[in-house]
PDB file of C-alpha atoms in Angstrom:
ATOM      1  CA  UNK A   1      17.379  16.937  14.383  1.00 43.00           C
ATOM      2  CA  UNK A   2      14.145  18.755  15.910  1.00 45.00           C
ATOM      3  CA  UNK A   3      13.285  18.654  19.440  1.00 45.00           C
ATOM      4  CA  UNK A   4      10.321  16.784  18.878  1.00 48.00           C
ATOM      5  CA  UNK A   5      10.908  13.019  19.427  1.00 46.00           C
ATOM      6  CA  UNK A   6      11.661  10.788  16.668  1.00 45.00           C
ATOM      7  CA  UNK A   7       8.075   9.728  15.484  1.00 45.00           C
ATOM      8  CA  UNK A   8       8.681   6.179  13.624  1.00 42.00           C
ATOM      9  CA  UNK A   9       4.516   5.555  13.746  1.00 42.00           C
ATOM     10  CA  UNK A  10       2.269   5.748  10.942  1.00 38.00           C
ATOM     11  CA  UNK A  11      -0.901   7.546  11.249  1.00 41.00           C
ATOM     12  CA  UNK A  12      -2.406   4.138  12.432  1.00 39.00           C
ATOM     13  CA  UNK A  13       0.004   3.756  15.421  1.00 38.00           C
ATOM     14  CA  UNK A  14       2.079   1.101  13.148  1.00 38.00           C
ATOM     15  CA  UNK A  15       5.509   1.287  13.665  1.00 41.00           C
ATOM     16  CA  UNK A  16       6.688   2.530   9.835  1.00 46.00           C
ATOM     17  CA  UNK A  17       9.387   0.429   9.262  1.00 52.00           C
ATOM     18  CA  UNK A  18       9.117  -2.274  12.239  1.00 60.00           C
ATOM     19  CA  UNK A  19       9.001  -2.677  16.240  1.00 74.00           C
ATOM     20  CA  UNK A  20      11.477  -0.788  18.271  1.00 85.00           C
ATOM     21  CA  UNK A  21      11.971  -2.204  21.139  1.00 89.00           C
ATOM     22  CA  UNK A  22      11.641   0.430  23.985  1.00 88.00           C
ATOM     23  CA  UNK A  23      15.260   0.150  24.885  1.00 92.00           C
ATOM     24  CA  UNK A  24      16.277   1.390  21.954  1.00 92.00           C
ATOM     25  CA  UNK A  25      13.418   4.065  21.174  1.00 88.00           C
ATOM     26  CA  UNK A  26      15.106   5.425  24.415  1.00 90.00           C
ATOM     27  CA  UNK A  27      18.489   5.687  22.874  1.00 92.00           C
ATOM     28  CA  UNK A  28      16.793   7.433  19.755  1.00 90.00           C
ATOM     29  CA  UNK A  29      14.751   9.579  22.375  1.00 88.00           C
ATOM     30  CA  UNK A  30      17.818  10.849  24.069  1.00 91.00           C
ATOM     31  CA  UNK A  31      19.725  11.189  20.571  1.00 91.00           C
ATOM     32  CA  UNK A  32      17.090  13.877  19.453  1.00 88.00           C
ATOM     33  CA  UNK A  33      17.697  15.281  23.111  1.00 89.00           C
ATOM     34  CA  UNK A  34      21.441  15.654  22.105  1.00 92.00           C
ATOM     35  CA  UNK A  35      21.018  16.883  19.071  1.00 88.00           C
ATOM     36  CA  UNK A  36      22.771  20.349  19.891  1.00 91.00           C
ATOM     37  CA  UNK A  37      25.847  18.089  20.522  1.00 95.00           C
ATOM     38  CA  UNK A  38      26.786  15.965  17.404  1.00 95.00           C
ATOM     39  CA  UNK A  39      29.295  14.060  19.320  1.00 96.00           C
ATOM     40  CA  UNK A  40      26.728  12.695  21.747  1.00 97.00           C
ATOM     41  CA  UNK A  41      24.288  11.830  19.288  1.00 94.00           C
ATOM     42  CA  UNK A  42      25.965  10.067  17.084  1.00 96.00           C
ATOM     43  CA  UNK A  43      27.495   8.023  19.636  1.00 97.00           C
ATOM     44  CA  UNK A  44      23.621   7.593  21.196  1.00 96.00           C
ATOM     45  CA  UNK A  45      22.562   6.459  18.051  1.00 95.00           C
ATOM     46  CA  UNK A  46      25.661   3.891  17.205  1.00 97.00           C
ATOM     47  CA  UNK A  47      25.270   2.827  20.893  1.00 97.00           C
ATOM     48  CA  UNK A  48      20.933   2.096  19.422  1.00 95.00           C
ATOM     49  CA  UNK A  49      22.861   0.518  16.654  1.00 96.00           C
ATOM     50  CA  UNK A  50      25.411  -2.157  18.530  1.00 97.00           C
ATOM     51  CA  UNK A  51      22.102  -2.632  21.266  1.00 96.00           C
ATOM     52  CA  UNK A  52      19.735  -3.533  17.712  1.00 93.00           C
ATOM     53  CA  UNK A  53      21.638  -4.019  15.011  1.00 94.00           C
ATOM     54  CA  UNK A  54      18.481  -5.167  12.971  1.00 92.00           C
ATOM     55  CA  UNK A  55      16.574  -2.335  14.139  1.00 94.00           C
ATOM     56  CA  UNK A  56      15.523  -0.858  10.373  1.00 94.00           C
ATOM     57  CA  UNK A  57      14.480   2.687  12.445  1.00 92.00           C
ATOM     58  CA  UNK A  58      17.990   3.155  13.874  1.00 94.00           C
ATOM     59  CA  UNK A  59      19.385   3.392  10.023  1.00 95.00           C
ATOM     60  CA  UNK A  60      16.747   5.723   8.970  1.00 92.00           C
ATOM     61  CA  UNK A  61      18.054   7.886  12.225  1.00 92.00           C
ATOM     62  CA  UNK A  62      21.496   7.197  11.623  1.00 95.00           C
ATOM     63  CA  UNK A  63      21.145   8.239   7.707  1.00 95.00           C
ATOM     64  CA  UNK A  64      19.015  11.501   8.516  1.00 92.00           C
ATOM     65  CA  UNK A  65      22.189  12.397  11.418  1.00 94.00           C
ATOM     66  CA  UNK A  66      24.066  12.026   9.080  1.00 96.00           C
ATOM     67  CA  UNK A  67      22.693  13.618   5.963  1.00 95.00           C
ATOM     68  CA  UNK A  68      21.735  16.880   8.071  1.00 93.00           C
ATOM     69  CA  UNK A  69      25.219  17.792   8.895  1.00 95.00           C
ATOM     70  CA  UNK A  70      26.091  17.397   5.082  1.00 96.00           C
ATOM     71  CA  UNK A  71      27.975  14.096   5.731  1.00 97.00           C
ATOM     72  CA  UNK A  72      26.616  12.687   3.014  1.00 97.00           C
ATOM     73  CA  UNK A  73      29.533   9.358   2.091  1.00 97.00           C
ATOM     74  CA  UNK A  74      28.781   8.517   6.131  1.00 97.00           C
ATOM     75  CA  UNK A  75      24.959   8.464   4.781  1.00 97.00           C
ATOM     76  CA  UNK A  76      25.266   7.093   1.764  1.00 97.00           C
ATOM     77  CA  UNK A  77      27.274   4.317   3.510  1.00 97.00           C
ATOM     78  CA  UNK A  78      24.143   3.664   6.522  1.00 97.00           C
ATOM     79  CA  UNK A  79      21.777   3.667   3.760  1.00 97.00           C
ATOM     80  CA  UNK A  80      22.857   1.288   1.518  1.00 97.00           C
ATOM     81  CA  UNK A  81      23.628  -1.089   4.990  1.00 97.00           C
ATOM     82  CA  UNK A  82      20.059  -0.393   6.109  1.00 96.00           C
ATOM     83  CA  UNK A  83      18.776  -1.479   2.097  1.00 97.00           C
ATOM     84  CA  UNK A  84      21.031  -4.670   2.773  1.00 97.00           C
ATOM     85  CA  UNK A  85      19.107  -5.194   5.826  1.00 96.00           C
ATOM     86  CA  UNK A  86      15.803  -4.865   4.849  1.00 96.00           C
ATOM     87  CA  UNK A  87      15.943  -6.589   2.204  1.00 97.00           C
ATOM     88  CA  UNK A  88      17.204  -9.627   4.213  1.00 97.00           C
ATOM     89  CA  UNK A  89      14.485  -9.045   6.549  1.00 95.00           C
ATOM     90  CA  UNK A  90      11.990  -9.048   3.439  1.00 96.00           C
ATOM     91  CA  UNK A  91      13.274 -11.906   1.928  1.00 97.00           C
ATOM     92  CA  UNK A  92      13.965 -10.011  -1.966  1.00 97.00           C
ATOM     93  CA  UNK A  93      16.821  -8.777  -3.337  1.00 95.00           C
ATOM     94  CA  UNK A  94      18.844  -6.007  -1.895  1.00 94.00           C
ATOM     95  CA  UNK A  95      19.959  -4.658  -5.613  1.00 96.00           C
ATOM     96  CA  UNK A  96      17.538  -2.165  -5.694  1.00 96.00           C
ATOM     97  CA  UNK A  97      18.487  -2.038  -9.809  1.00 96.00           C
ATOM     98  CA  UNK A  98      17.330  -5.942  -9.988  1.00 96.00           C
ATOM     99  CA  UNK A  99      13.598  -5.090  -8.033  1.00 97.00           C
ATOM    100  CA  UNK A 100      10.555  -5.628  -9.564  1.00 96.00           C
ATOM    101  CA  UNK A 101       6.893  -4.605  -8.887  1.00 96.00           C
ATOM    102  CA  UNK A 102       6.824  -8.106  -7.864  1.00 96.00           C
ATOM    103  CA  UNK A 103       9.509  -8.442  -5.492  1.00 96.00           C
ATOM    104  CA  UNK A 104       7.924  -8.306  -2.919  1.00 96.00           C
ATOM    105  CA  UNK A 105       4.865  -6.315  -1.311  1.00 95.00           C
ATOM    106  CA  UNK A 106       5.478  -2.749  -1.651  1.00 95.00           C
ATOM    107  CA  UNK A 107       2.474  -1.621   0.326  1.00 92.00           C
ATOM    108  CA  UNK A 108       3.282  -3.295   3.245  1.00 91.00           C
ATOM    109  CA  UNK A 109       4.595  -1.394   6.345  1.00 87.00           C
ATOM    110  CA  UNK A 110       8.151  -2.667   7.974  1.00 90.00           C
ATOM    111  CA  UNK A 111      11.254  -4.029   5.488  1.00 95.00           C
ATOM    112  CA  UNK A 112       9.660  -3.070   2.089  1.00 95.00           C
ATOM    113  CA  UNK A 113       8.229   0.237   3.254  1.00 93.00           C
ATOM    114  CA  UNK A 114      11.724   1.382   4.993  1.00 94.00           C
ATOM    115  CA  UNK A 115      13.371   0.260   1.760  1.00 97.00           C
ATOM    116  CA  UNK A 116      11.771   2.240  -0.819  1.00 96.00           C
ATOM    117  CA  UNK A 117      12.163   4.959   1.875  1.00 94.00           C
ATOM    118  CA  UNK A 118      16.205   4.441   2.162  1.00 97.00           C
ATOM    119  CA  UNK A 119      15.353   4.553  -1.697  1.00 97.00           C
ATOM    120  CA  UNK A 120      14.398   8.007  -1.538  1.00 96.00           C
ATOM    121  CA  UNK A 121      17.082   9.110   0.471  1.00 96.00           C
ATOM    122  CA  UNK A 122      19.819   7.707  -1.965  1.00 97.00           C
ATOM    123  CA  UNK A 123      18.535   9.604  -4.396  1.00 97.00           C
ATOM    124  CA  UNK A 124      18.561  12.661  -2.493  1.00 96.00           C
ATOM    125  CA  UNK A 125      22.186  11.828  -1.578  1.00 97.00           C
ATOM    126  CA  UNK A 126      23.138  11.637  -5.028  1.00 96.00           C
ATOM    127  CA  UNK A 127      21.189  14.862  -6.165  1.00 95.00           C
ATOM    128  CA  UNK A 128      23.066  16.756  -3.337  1.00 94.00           C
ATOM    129  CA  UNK A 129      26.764  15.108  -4.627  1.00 95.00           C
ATOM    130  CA  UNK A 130      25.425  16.731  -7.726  1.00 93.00           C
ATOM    131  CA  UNK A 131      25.027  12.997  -9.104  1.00 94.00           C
ATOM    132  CA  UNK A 132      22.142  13.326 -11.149  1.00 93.00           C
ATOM    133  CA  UNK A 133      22.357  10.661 -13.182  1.00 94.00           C
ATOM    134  CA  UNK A 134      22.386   8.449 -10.821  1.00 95.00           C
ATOM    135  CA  UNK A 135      19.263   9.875  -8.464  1.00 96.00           C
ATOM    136  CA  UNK A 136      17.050   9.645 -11.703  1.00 95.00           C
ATOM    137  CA  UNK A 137      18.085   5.770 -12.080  1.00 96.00           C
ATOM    138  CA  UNK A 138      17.195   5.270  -8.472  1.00 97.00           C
ATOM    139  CA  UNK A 139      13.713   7.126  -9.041  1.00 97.00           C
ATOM    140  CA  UNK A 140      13.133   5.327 -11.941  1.00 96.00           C
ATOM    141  CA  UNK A 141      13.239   2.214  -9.961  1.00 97.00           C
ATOM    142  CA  UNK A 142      10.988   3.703  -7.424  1.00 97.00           C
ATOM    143  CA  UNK A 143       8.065   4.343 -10.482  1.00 96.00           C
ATOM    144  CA  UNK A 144       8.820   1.160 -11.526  1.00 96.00           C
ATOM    145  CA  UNK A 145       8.043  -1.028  -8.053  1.00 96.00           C
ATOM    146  CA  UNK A 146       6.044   1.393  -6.701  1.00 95.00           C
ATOM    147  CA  UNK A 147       3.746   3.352  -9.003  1.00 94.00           C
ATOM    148  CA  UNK A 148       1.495   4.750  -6.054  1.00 94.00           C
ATOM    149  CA  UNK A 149       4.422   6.804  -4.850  1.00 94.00           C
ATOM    150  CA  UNK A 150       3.622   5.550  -1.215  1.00 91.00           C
ATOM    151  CA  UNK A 151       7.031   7.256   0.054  1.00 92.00           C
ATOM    152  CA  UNK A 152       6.567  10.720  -1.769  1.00 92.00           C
ATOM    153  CA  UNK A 153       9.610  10.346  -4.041  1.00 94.00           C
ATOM    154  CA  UNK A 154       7.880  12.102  -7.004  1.00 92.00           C
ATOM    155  CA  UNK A 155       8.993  15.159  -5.149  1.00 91.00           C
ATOM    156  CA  UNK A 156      12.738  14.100  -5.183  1.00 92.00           C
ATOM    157  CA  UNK A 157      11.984  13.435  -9.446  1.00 92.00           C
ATOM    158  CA  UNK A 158      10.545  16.539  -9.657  1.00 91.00           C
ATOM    159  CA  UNK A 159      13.749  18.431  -7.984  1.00 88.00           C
ATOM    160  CA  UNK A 160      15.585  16.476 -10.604  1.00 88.00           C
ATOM    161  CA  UNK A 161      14.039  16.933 -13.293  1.00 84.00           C
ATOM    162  CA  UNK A 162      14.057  20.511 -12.668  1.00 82.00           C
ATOM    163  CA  UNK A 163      17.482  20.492 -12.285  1.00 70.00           C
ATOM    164  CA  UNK A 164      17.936  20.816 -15.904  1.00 61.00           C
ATOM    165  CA  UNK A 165      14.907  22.750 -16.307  1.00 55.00           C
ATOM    166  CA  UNK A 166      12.904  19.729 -17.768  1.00 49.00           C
ATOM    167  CA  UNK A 167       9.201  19.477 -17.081  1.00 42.00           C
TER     168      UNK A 167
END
């Protein structure tokens, strides 16, 4: 984690993925603060978690703590609970591999937008378990439901595909 705060706004002052409620941007606040002690900040950012456990923002923190200090089964395992979550929040179905373009509203900001976001991340988790296979199923869901690339995953595919050397 940076020392700059944890910046969960779009560039229209939206939250990305839904309100956080200012007791528990504080927790986040003070998690990036104690980032140079991993013991505090995960336990900040569990203690965000227990305080607002539908918070979508506190997985995408959680997931990124984790991820960063190459824990990637703790991330995998906050990621695909944050997926469960928004899609319950977004009322369609949390099986990324059953979406469709017209599951729900893709270009909407909140449960869909921090879904094809946690998206994004599980394929980077499986690219860096050297799961290839599955990170290109995963971003060819993404294409599939959202064809703009709103999230910037085309830049995960494009590690992929390299991977092999493809173009």
């Amino acid at each position: 984690m940076s020392d700059e705060p944890i910046e969960l706004r779009m560039s229209n002052g939206r939250m990305a993925f839904g309100d956080v409620p200012e007791q528990i941007d504080e927790l986040l606040q003070e998690a990036v603060k104690a980032r140079d002690v991993p013991e505090v900040c995960e336990s900040l950012l569990w203690e965000a978690h227990r305080k607002g456990p539908r918070v979508l923002p506190v997985f995408h923190a959680l997931y990124k703590f984790y991820f960063n200090r190459k824990k990637l089964a703790e991330a995998e395992r906050v990621a695909r609970i944050g997926l469960d979550a928004a899609a319950l929040q977004g009322g369609f179905q949390a099986d990324w591999s059953q979406l469709t373009a017209g599951s729900t509203d893709w270009t909407a900001a909140g449960p869909a937008r921090f879904f094809l976001f946690t998206m994004k991340a599980l394929a980077f988790i499986e690219l860096r378990r050297h799961n290839r296979g599955k990170a290109l199923a995963i971003l060819a869901k993404m294409a599939e439901i959202d064809p703009a690339d709103q999230v910037g995953y085309g830049t995960i595919a494009a590690l992929a595909r390299g991977l092999d050397g493809e173009a």
